[in-house]
Structures are given as structure tokens and as C-alpha cells.
Coordinates of C-alpha atoms in Angstrom, one line a residue:
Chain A
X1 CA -209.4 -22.3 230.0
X2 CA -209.9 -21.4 226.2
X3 CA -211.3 -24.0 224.1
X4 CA -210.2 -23.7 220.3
X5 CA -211.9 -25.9 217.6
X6 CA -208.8 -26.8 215.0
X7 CA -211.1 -27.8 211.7
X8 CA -208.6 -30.1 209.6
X9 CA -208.7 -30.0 205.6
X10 CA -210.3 -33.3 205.6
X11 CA -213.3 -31.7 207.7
X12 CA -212.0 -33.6 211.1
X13 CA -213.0 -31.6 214.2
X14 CA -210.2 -31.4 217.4
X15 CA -210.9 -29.7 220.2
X16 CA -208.5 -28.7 222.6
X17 CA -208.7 -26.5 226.0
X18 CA -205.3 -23.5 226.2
X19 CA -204.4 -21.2 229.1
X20 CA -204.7 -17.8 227.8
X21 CA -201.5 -16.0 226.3
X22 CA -200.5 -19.6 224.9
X23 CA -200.8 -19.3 220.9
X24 CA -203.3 -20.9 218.7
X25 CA -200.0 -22.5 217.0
X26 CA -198.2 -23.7 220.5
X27 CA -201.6 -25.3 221.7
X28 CA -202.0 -27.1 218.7
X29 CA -198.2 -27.9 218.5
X30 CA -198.3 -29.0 222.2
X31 CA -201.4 -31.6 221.8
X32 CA -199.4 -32.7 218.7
X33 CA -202.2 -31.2 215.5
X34 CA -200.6 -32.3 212.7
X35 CA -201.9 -29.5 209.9
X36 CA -199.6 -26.8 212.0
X37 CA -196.0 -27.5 211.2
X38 CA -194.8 -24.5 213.4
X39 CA -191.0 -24.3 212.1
X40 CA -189.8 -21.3 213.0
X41 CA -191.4 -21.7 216.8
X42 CA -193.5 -18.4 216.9
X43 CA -190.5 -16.0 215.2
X44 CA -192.9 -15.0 212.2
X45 CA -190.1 -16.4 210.3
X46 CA -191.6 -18.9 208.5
X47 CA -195.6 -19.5 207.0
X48 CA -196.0 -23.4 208.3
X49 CA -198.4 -22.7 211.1
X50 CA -200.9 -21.2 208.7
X51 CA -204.8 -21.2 209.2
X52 CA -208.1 -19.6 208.2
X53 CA -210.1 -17.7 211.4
X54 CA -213.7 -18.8 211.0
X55 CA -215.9 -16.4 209.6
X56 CA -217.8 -15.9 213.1
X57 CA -214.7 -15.5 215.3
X58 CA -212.6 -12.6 212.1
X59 CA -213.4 -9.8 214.5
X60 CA -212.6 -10.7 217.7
X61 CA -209.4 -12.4 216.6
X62 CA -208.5 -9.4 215.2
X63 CA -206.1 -7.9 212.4
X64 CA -203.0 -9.4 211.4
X65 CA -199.5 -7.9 213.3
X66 CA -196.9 -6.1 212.1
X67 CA -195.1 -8.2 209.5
X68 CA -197.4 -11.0 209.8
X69 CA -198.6 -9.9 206.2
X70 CA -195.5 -10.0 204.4
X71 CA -194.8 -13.7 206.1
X72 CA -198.1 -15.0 204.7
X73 CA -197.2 -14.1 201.4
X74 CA -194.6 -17.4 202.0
X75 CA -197.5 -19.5 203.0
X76 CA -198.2 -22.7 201.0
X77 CA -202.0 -22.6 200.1
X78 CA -204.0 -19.9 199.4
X79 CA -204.1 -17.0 201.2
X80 CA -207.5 -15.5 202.2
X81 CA -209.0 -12.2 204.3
X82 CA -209.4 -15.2 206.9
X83 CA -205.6 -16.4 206.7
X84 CA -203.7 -16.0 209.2
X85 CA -200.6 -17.1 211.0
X86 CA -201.5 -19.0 214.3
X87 CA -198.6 -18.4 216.3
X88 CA -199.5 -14.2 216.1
X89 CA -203.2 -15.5 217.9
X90 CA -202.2 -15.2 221.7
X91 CA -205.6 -17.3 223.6
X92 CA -207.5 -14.6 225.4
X93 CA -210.8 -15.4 227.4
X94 CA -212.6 -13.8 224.7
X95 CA -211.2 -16.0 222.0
X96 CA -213.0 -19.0 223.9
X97 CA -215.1 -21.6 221.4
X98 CA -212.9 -20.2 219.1
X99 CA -212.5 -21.8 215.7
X100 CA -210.1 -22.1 213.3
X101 CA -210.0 -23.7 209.6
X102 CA -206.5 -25.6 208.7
X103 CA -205.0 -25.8 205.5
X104 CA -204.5 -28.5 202.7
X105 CA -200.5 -27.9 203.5
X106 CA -198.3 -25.9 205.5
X107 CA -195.0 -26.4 203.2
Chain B
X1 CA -155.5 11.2 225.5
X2 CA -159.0 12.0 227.3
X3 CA -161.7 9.5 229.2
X4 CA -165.1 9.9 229.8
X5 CA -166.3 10.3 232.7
X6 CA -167.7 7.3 233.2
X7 CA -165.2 5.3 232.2
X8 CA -162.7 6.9 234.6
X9 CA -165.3 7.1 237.9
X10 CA -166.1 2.9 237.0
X11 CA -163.3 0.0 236.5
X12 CA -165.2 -2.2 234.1
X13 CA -165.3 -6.2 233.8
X14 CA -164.9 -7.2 230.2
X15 CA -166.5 -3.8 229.2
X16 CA -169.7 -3.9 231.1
X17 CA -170.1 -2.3 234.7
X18 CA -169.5 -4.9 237.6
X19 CA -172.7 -5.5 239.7
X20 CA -174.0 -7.1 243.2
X21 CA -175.9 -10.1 242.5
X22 CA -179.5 -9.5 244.8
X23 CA -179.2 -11.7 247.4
X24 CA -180.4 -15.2 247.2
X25 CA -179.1 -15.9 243.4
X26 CA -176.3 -18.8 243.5
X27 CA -172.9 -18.0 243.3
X28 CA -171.1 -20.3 240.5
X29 CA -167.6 -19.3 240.5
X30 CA -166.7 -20.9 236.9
X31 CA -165.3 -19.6 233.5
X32 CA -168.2 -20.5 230.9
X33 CA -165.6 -19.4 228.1
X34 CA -162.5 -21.9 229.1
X35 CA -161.6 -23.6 226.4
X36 CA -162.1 -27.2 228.0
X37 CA -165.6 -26.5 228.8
X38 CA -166.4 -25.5 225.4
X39 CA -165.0 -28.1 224.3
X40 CA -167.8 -30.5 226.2
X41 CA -170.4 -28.4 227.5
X42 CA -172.5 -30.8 228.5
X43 CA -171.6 -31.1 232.6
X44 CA -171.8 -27.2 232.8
X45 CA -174.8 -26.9 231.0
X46 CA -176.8 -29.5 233.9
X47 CA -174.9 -27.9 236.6
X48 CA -176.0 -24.4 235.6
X49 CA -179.8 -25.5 235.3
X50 CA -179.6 -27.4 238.8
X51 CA -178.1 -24.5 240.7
X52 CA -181.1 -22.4 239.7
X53 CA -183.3 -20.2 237.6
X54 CA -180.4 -17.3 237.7
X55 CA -177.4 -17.8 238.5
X56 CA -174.0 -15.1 238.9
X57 CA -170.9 -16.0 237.7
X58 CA -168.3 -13.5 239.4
X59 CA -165.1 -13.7 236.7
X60 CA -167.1 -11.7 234.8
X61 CA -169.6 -10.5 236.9
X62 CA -173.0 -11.7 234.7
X63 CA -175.7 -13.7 235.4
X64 CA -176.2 -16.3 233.5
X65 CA -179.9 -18.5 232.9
X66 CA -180.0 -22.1 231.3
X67 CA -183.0 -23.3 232.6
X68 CA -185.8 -23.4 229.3
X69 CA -188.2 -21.8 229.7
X70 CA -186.6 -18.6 231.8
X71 CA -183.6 -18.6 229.1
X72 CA -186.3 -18.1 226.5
X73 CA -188.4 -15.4 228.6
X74 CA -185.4 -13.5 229.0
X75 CA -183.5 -13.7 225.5
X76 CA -187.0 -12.8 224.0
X77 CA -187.9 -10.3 226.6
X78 CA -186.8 -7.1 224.0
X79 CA -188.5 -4.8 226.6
X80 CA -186.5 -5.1 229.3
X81 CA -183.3 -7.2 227.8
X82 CA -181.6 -4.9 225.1
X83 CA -179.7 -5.9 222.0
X84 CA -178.5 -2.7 221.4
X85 CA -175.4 -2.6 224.3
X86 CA -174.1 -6.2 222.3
X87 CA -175.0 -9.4 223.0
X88 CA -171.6 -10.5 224.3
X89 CA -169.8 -9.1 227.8
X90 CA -169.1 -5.4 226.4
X91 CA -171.6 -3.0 227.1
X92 CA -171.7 -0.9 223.9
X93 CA -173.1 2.0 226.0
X94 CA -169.8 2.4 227.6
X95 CA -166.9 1.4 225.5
X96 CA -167.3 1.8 221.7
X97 CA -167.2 -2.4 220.2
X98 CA -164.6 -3.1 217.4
X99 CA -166.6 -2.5 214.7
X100 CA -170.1 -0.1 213.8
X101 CA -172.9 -2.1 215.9
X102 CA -174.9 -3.9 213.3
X103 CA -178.0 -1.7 212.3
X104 CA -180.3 -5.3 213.0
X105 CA -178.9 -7.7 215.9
X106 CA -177.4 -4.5 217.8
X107 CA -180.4 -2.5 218.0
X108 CA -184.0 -2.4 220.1
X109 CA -187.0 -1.2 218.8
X110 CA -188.6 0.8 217.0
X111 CA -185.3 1.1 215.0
X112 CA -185.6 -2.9 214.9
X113 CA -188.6 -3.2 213.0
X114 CA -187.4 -1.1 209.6
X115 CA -184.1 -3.3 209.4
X116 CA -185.4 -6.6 210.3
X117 CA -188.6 -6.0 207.4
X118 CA -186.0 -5.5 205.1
X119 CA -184.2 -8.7 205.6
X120 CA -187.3 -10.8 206.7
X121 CA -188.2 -10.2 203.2
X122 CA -185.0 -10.7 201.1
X123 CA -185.0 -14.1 203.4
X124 CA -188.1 -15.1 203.0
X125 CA -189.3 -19.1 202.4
X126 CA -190.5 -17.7 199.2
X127 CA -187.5 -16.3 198.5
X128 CA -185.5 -19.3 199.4
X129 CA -187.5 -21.7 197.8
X130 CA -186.3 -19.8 194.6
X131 CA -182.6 -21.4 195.4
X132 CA -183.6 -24.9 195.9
X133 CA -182.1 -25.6 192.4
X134 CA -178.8 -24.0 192.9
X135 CA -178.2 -25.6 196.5
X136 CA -179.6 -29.3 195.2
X137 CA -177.4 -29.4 192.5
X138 CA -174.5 -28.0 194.3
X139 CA -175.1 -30.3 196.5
X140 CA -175.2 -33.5 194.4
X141 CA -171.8 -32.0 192.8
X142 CA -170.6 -32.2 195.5
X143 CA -171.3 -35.3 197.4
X144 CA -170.7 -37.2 193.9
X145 CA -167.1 -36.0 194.4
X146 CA -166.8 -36.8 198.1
X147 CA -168.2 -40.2 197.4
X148 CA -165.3 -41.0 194.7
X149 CA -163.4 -39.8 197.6
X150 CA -164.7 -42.5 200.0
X151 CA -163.0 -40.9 203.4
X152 CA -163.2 -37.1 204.0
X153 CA -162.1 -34.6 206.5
X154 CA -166.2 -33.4 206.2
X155 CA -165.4 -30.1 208.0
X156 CA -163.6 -28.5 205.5
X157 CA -164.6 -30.7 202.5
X158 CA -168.2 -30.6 203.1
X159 CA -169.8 -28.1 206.0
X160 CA -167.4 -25.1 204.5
X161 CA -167.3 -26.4 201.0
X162 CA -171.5 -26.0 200.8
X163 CA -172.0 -22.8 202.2
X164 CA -169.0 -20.9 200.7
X165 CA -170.0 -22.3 197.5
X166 CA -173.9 -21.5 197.4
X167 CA -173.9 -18.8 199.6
X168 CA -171.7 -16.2 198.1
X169 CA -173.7 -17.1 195.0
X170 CA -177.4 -16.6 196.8
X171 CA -175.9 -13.0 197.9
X172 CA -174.8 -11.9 194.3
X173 CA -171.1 -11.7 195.3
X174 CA -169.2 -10.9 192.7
X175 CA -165.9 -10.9 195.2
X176 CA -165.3 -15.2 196.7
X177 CA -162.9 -15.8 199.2
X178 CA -164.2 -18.7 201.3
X179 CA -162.0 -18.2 204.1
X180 CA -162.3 -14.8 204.6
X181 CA -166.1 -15.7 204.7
X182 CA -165.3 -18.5 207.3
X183 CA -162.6 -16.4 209.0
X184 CA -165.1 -13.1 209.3
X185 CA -167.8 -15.4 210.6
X186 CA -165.1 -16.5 213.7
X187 CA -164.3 -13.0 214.5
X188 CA -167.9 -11.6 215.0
X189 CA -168.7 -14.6 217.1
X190 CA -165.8 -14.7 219.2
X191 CA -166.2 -11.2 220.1
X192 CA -169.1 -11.4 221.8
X193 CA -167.3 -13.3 224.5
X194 CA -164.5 -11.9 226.8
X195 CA -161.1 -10.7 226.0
X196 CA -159.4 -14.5 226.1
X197 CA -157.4 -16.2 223.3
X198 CA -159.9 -17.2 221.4
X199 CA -161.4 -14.1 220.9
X200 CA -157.9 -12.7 220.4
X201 CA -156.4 -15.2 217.7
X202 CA -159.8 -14.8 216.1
X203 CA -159.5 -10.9 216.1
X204 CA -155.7 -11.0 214.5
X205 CA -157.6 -11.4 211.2
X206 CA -158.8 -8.6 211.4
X207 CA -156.9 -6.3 209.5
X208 CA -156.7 -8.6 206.5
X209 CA -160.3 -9.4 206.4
X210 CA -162.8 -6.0 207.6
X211 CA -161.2 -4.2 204.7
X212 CA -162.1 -7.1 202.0
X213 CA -165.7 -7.7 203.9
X214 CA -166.9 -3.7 204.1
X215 CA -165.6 -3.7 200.0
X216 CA -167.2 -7.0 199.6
X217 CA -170.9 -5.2 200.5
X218 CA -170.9 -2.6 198.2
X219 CA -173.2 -2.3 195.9
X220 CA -170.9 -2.3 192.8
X221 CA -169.6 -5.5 193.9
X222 CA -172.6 -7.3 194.1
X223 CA -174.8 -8.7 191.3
X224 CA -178.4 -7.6 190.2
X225 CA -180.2 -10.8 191.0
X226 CA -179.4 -11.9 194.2
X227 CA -180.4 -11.3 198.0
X228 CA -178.0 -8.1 198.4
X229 CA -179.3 -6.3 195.2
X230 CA -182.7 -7.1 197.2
X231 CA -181.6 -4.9 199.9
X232 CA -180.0 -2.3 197.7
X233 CA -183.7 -1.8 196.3
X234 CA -184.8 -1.1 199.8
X235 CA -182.0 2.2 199.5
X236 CA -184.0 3.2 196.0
X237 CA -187.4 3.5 197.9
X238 CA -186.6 5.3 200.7
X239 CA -186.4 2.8 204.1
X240 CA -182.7 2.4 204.0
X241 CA -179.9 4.9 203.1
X242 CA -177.3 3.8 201.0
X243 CA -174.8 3.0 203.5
X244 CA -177.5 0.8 206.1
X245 CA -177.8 -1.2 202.8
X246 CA -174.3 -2.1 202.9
X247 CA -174.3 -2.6 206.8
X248 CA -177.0 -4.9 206.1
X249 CA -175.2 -6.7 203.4
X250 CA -172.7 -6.8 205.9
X251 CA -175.2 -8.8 208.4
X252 CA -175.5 -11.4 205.3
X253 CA -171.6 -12.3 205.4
X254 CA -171.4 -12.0 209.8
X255 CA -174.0 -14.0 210.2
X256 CA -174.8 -16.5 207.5
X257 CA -171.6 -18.8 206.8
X258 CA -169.8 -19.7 210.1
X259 CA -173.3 -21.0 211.4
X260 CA -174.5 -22.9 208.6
X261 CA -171.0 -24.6 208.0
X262 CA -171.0 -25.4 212.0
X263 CA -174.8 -26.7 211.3
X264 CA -173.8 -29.3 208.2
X265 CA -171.5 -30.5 210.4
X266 CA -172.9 -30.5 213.4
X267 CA -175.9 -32.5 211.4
X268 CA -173.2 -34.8 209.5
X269 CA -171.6 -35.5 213.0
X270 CA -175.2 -36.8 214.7
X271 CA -176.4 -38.8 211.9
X272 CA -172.9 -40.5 211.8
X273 CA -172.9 -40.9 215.5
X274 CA -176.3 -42.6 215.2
X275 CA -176.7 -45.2 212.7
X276 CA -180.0 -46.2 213.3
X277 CA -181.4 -42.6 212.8
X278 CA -179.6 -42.0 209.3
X279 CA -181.0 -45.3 208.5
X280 CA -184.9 -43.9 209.3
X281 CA -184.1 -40.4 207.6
X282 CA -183.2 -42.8 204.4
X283 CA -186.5 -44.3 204.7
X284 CA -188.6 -41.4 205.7
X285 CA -187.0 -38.5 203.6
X286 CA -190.0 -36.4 204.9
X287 CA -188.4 -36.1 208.3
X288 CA -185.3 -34.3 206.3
X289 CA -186.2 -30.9 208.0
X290 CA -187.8 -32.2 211.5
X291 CA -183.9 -34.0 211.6
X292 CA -182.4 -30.5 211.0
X293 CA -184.5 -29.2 214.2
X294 CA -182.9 -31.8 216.1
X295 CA -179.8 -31.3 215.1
X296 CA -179.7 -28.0 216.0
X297 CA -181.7 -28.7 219.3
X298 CA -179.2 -31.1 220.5
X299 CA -175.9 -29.3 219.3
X300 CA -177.1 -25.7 219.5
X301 CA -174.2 -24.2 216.9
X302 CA -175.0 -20.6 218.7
X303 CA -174.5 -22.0 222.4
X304 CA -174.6 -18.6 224.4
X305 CA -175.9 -14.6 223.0
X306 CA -176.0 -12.3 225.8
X307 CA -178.9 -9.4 226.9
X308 CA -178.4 -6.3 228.9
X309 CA -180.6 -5.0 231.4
X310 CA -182.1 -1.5 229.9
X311 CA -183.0 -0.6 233.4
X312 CA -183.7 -1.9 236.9
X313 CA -185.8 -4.8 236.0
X314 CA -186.0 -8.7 237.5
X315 CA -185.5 -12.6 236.8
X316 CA -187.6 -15.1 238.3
X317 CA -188.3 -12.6 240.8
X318 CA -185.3 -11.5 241.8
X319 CA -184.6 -8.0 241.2
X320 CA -181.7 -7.1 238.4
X321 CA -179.9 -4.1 238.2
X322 CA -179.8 -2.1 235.3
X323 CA -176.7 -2.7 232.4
X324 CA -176.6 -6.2 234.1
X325 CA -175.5 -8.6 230.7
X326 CA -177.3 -11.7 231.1
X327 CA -175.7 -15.0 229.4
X328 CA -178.8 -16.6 227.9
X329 CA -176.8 -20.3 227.5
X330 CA -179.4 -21.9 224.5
X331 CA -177.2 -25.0 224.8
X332 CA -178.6 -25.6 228.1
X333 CA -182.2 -24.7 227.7
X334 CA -182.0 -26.8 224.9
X335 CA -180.9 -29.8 226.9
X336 CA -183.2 -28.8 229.7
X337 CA -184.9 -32.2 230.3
X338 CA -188.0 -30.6 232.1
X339 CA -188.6 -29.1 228.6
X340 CA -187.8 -32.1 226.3
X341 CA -187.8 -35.1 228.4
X342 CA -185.2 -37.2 227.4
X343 CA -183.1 -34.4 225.6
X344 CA -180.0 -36.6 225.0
X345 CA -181.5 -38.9 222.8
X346 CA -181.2 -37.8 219.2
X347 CA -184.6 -38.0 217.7
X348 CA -185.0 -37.1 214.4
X349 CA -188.7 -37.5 214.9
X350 CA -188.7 -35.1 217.9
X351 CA -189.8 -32.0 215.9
X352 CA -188.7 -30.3 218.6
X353 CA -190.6 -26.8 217.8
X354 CA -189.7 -24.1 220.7
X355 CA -186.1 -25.0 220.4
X356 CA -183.9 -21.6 220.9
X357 CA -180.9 -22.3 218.5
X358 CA -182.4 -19.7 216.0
X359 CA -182.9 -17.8 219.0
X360 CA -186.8 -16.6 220.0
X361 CA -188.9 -13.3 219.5
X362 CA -188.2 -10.3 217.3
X363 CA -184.4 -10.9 217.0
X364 CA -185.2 -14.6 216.2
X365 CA -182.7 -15.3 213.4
X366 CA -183.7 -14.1 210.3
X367 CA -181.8 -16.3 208.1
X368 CA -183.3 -19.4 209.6
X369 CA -185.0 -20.0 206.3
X370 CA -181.8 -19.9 204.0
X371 CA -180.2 -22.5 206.7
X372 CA -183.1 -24.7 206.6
X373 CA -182.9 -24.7 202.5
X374 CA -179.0 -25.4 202.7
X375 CA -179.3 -28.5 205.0
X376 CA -182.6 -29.3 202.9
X377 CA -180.2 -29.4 200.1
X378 CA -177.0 -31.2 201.3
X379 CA -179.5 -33.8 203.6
X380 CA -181.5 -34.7 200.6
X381 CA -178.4 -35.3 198.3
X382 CA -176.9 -37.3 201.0
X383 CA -179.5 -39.7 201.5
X384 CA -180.0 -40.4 197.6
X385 CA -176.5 -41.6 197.2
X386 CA -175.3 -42.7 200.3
X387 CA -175.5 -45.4 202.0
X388 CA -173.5 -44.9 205.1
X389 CA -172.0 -42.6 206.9
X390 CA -169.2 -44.0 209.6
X391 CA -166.9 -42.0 211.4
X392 CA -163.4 -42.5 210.2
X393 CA -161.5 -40.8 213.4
X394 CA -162.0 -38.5 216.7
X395 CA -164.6 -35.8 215.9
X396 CA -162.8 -33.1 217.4
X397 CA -164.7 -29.9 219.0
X398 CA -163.6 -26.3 218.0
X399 CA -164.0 -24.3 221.4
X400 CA -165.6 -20.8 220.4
X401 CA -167.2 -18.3 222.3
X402 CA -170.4 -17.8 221.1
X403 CA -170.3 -20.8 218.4
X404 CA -170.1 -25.1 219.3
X405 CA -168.4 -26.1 216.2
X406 CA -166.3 -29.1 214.9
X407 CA -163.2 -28.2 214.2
X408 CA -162.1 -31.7 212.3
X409 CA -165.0 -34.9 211.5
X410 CA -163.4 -37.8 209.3
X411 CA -166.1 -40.1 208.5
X412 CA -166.5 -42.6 205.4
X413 CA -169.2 -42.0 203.1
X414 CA -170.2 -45.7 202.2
X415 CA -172.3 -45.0 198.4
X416 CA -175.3 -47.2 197.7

């Protein structure tokens, strides 16, 4: 079990338990999040499942794929060191208590 | 006249080798391309989830998977399930396919990666967003003169009027021929099936339309602005020569007008099937592109791509032999009700995210943003000025072998 802490623009706290290798977009997707739209299903085809990695948990989230760069350039708020797109966050025991900050709007 | 070696040692089924099924997969002795089945998929789709995870289907010697989540595992699997030997029944590796394999769908990594950039950033939601105007107002055009119409034939007058019109215009085209757009867009997805009369009558075009399509990508025929002068640029920097440019220009015209056309009227032929739910998209215009997802969830206008096995590899445990092509039928994972629950209800609230009509992984399709802004477009015109939408006559399938089309939708468009 990974618990991830999705921190909505409003300041609302969910918490939610994953199985590792889901994605911090198809957990939140799955317990029905609403500030993760998730269009393109985990493609990195589309920015809507946009979100800022808490400052504490930036390193062991780790750097942004191949392409994911290019895809956030798309993305509808501001784009930050700490942006990323959820669906290219696979759960990994390490990542548990992991927090992540949601934006104002996803399109 | 001389053969290969290969080819004259191995009697091929629809260009791929034959193979022995591993014991223990179901047999289902059925043709998943005759034209009555396409027609209705439906009863084949459940009966090929029941019978099992993977399944053989000896007429063309393939397996074939239906079941969600295994149809998504293996058509995203790019490891072990290759694009590069086709994603229909020939196996490029052993019989040369009707035209140069395209340098993004027909191809594994690391080649993959370069292409699919390129076009992942001429098709970009940022890039799309930029031809929200022209597709609204083509839109509104056009629905203002359906509507003085009253009673349409919506296949041709609608779901190939938008794209052919917007499209070619979003490319930079300066060369329009709407039905050698719609015509070039049958013959690529009929070939991937096998050598029946579908793919056949769709192929007889052929000598009319490669010619005009391959002049149609050049770079003198295309304007500055648009999405093909976007991939020309990628030529003046270095990623692509000048010729992958036009091969990838090439991609634009295969793959970007048959399938939106067959999803506007795939879309027009739910909401008129459902009443109620174009009465809550008029109300909620928000759930515009959540409806579009479920559209494409519970029509799946790209029914079946194929994989081939790279090497000796396995499906839900059962071992798979290497140049195996695997039918990954998306119709039926996207009907699969241990996935969605009650898949045949058309929700337009469903926001059915996971669906694999746009496919899944790093051959996902890459125009799935341009389709999204075209229905956007068309959707949100619709529900400003009309009022209802009632069929007017049979809705009448198109069988195809890769795509689930109407082929003729009457309906009444009822203005406010």
C-alpha cells in the first residue's frame, strides 16, 4: 500500500491508499479526484492530469520522462520546477506519504 | 522472377507465418472481418471476452484478446508486441506492405521516439487550441446550413463535410480533394485487415489517389502556417530529413480524416439514439468532451489494430511464439463490463478515462487532441442551435476492417 496526499487548490486534503506501479493520475482518477481530468488516459498526450510534487517528496519522485516536458508546456496553470504530469508518477513503496499539490485547472 | 528464401521454405496466412496455438488457449473458429459481423459487432465482441483471456482464431491463424485489461497490456506492451511488422495480418518482415511503412505507427523504438516528438508537438493542446476559432466557426457555418435544411443524410453532409473542410485547412494544404482524403483514409485502414473485398474495393483507389496524396505532402504544396510547415521545420534543424517530413505529412492525411468523420458520426448517431443524454449535454455544456470519451468508448471508430510478437514471449501466461500477430479488438475491451460496469449504457457523464479507442502507451494516437478540438467544435455548435436531433431513417453500418463507421445516418435537426 502507498498512501498519496492529493492537496486540492482550495487547500482540501484527500488521502488515498495505491498499489505500487498504479499512477498518481489512475489513483486519483479511480477514487474519482476531481482536480485530475486525466484525458488522454496516461498517453502523455494531453496536460489535464497536471500537479505540483511537494517540495519534500521533488527528489524521490524524481525527474520528469522523456517528452513529459514538452507536454507540460500544454498544461493550463502555471508551470513550476515542481509541475509535473501525474500519470508519468508510477506509486513505488518509496513514494509512500507522498504528497502532491493540484492545480486551479487542468483545461 | 526470384523468392526469398523464406518465403519459398514457409506458405504464409494473409502474409504472416502460421503458428500452433500453446495448448490450452480456445479455439474460436470465426471470421472477425466478415462483413455481417462488422456490421454488429456486439455478439462477437462478448463471445470473444467469455471464451478467454487469448483466444486463436484458425482462418487466419492469430490470436486475438478482448478482454480490458489484457487487450490494453498487450497493445501497450511495445517491448514485446512490435509495430514495426504492421498492425494488420501481414507481417512486414516477410512480404514488403503496399506502400513505405509509416516512419511513426510502423516502427518500435528508439526510432519511435524522434518521429513521435515531432508530431506530439505539431499536435499539441496548445497547438490545437490555436484552431478553436477556425473549427467553431466552421462549425456554426455549417450547422446554420444544415438546420435550413431540416433533414440530412449527416454522414456525408456533416461527419465528412467537418473534417474535410477544417482539416485540410489546419494542415496548410494548398491541394483539397475531400474524397480523396476520405477515400485514402479507407485504404490504409482496410489494409490492415486480410485480403477480403473490403480491403480489395478499398485498394482499387489506389492508383488514382497515392499519386495525388504523396504530391499532396510536399513541401511546396503546403502553406507556411500550418501543422505540415511545423514538421517541415523539424527537416531545417536536423531531426528529420526532407523526405521523413513528407512521410510524416503523409501520417496527417492516413490517419486524421476517416477517423474523425467516423467519430462526428459516430457521436451524432448516440446523442440521436438517446434523447435524454443530448437533452443533459444541452444543459451541462461542460460535459461536451467527457460525452466525446463516451462516444468513442461505446462505438470504438478504430475497433481492432494488430501487434506482432518480436520474439518468443507470453499472454496471460501462456507462452507465444515469436511473429505471432495478435488482434488487440478495442471494441471489446471497451465493452468489457468487468472494466466499465454497465458498458452498454451511454453515459455521457461516464468520463470513461482508460478507454483504448485512441489506443494506449507510446503509439497512443497522437492526434487525439485535434479530434477532441473538432468534436469540441461541431458539439458545441450543435447544442447552441439545436434543439433536437431525431433520426429520420435506418442508421446503416459501413463494415471496415480496421474502422466501425456509419455508412448513411438521416436524422432531423429540430432548431431551437
Amino acid at each position: 500500500m502507498v498512501k498519496v496526499t492529493y492537496v486540492a487548490h482550495d487547500g482540501t486534503r484527500t488521502e488515498l491508499d495505491g498499489d505500487p506501479g498504479d499512477s498518481v493520475m489512475s489513483l486519483a482518477i479511480a477514487q474519482g479526484i476531481d482536480g485530475i481530468v486525466g484525458e488522454c488516459g496516461g498517453s502523455m498526450m494531453c496536460a489535464t492530469c497536471h500537479c505540483y510534487v511537494d517540495e519534500d517528496w521533488a527528489e524521490t519522485a524524481g525527474p520528469r520522462m522523456d517528452g513529459e516536458e514538452d507536454m507540460l508546456e500544454s498544461a493550463a496553470c502555471e508551470v513550476t520546477e515542481r509541475s509535473r504530469l501525474s500519470c508519468q508518477i508510477k506509486l513505488t513503496e518509496a513514494l509512500d506519504g507522498l504528497v502532491v499539490h493540484l492545480p486551479e485547472e487542468q483545461v | 522472377m526470384t523468392t526469398s528464401p523464406t518465403t519459398s521454405t514457409m506458405a504464409l496466412i494473409e502474409g504472416h507465418k502460421p503458428i500452433t496455438p500453446a495448448s490450452g488457449i480456445p479455439v474460436w473458429d470465426i471470421d472477425p472481418y466478415d462483413v455481417e459481423l462488422l456490421r454488429d459487432p456486439s455478439a462477437y465482441y462478448a463471445k470473444l471476452r467469455e471464451l478467454g483471456e487469448v483466444v486463436y482464431i484458425p482462418r487466419y491463424s492469430v490470436l486475438a484478446v478482448g478482454r480490458y485489461e489484457i487487450t490494453r497490456k498487450v497493445f501497450s506492451d511495445h517491448e514485446n508486441f512490435l509495430s514495426s511488422r504492421g498492425v494488420g495480418l501481414n507481417d512486414f518482415k516477410l512480404e514488403d506492405p503496399w506502400r513505405p511503412p509509416s516512419i511513426i505507427l510502423e516502427v518500435d523504438q528508439p526510432e519511435h521516439t524522434r518521429t513521435r516528438k515531432v508530431m506530439s508537438r505539431a499536435l499539441s493542446p496548445k497547438v490545437v487550441k490555436g484552431f478553436a476559432d477556425l473549427f467553431r466557426e466552421t462549425a456554426d457555418t455549417l450547422v446554420d446550413q444544415l438546420l435550413a435544411k431540416g433533414t440530412i443524410e449527416a454522414v456525408t453532409d456533416l461527419a465528412e463535410a467537418f473534417p474535410t473542410t477544417v482539416f485540410p485547412k489546419a494542415v496548410g494544404m494548398k491541394d483539397v480533394n475531400p474524397r480523396h482524403l476520405v477515400d485514402y483514409g479507407a485504404m490504409v485502414f482496410n489494409a490492415v485487415g486480410p485480403d477480403n473485398a473490403l480491403r480489395r474495393e478499398a485498394m482499387s483507389h489506389a492508383g488514382e489517389i497515392v499519386p495525388w496524396i504523396n504530391a499532396a505532402c510536399t513541401r511546396d504544396r503546403l502553406t507556411e502556417d500550418g501543422l505540415g510547415a511545423m514538421v517541415y521545420a523539424s527537416a531545417e534543424d536536423g531531426t528529420l530529413t526532407e523526405a521523413e517530413a513528407g512521410m510524416l505529412v503523409r501520417s496527417f492525411l492516413s490517419a486524421g480524416v476517416d477517423t474523425t468523420v467516423t467519430g462526428i458520426g459516430n457521436a451524432l448517431w448516440c446523442l440521436s439514439q438517446n434523447p435524454e443524454q443530448w437533452q443533459a449535454l444541452k444543459r451541462d455544456p461542460s460535459l461536451i468532451r467527457p460525452a466525446f470519451e463516451e462516444v468513442l468508448r461505446y462505438t470504438s471508430p478504430v475497433h481492432t489494430f494488430g501487434r506482432t510478437a518480436g520474439g518468443a514471449t507470453e499472454i496471460a501466461g501462456f507462452p507465444v511464439e515469436e511473429g505471432t500477430k495478435v488482434l488487440c479488438v478495442l471494441g471489446a475491451a471497451n465493452m468489457d463490463p468487468d472494466k466499465w460496469g454497465d458498458p452498454e449504457v451511454f453515459r455521457i457523464d461516464r468520463k470513461p478515462v482508460g478507454h483504448v479507442a485512441f489506443g494506449a502507451g507510446i503509439h497512443g494516437c497522437v492526434g487525439q487532441n485535434i479530434a477532441r478540438g473538432e468534436l469540441e467544435a461541431v458539439l458545441g455548435a450543435l447544442i447552441e442551435k439545436v434543439d433536437r436531433i431525431e433520426p429520420a431513417g435506418e442508421a446503416v453500418w459501413r463494415p471496415g476492417n480496421a474502422i466501425r463507421a456509419l455508412d448513411r445516418l438521416p436524422i432531423t435537426l429540430i432548431p431551437n
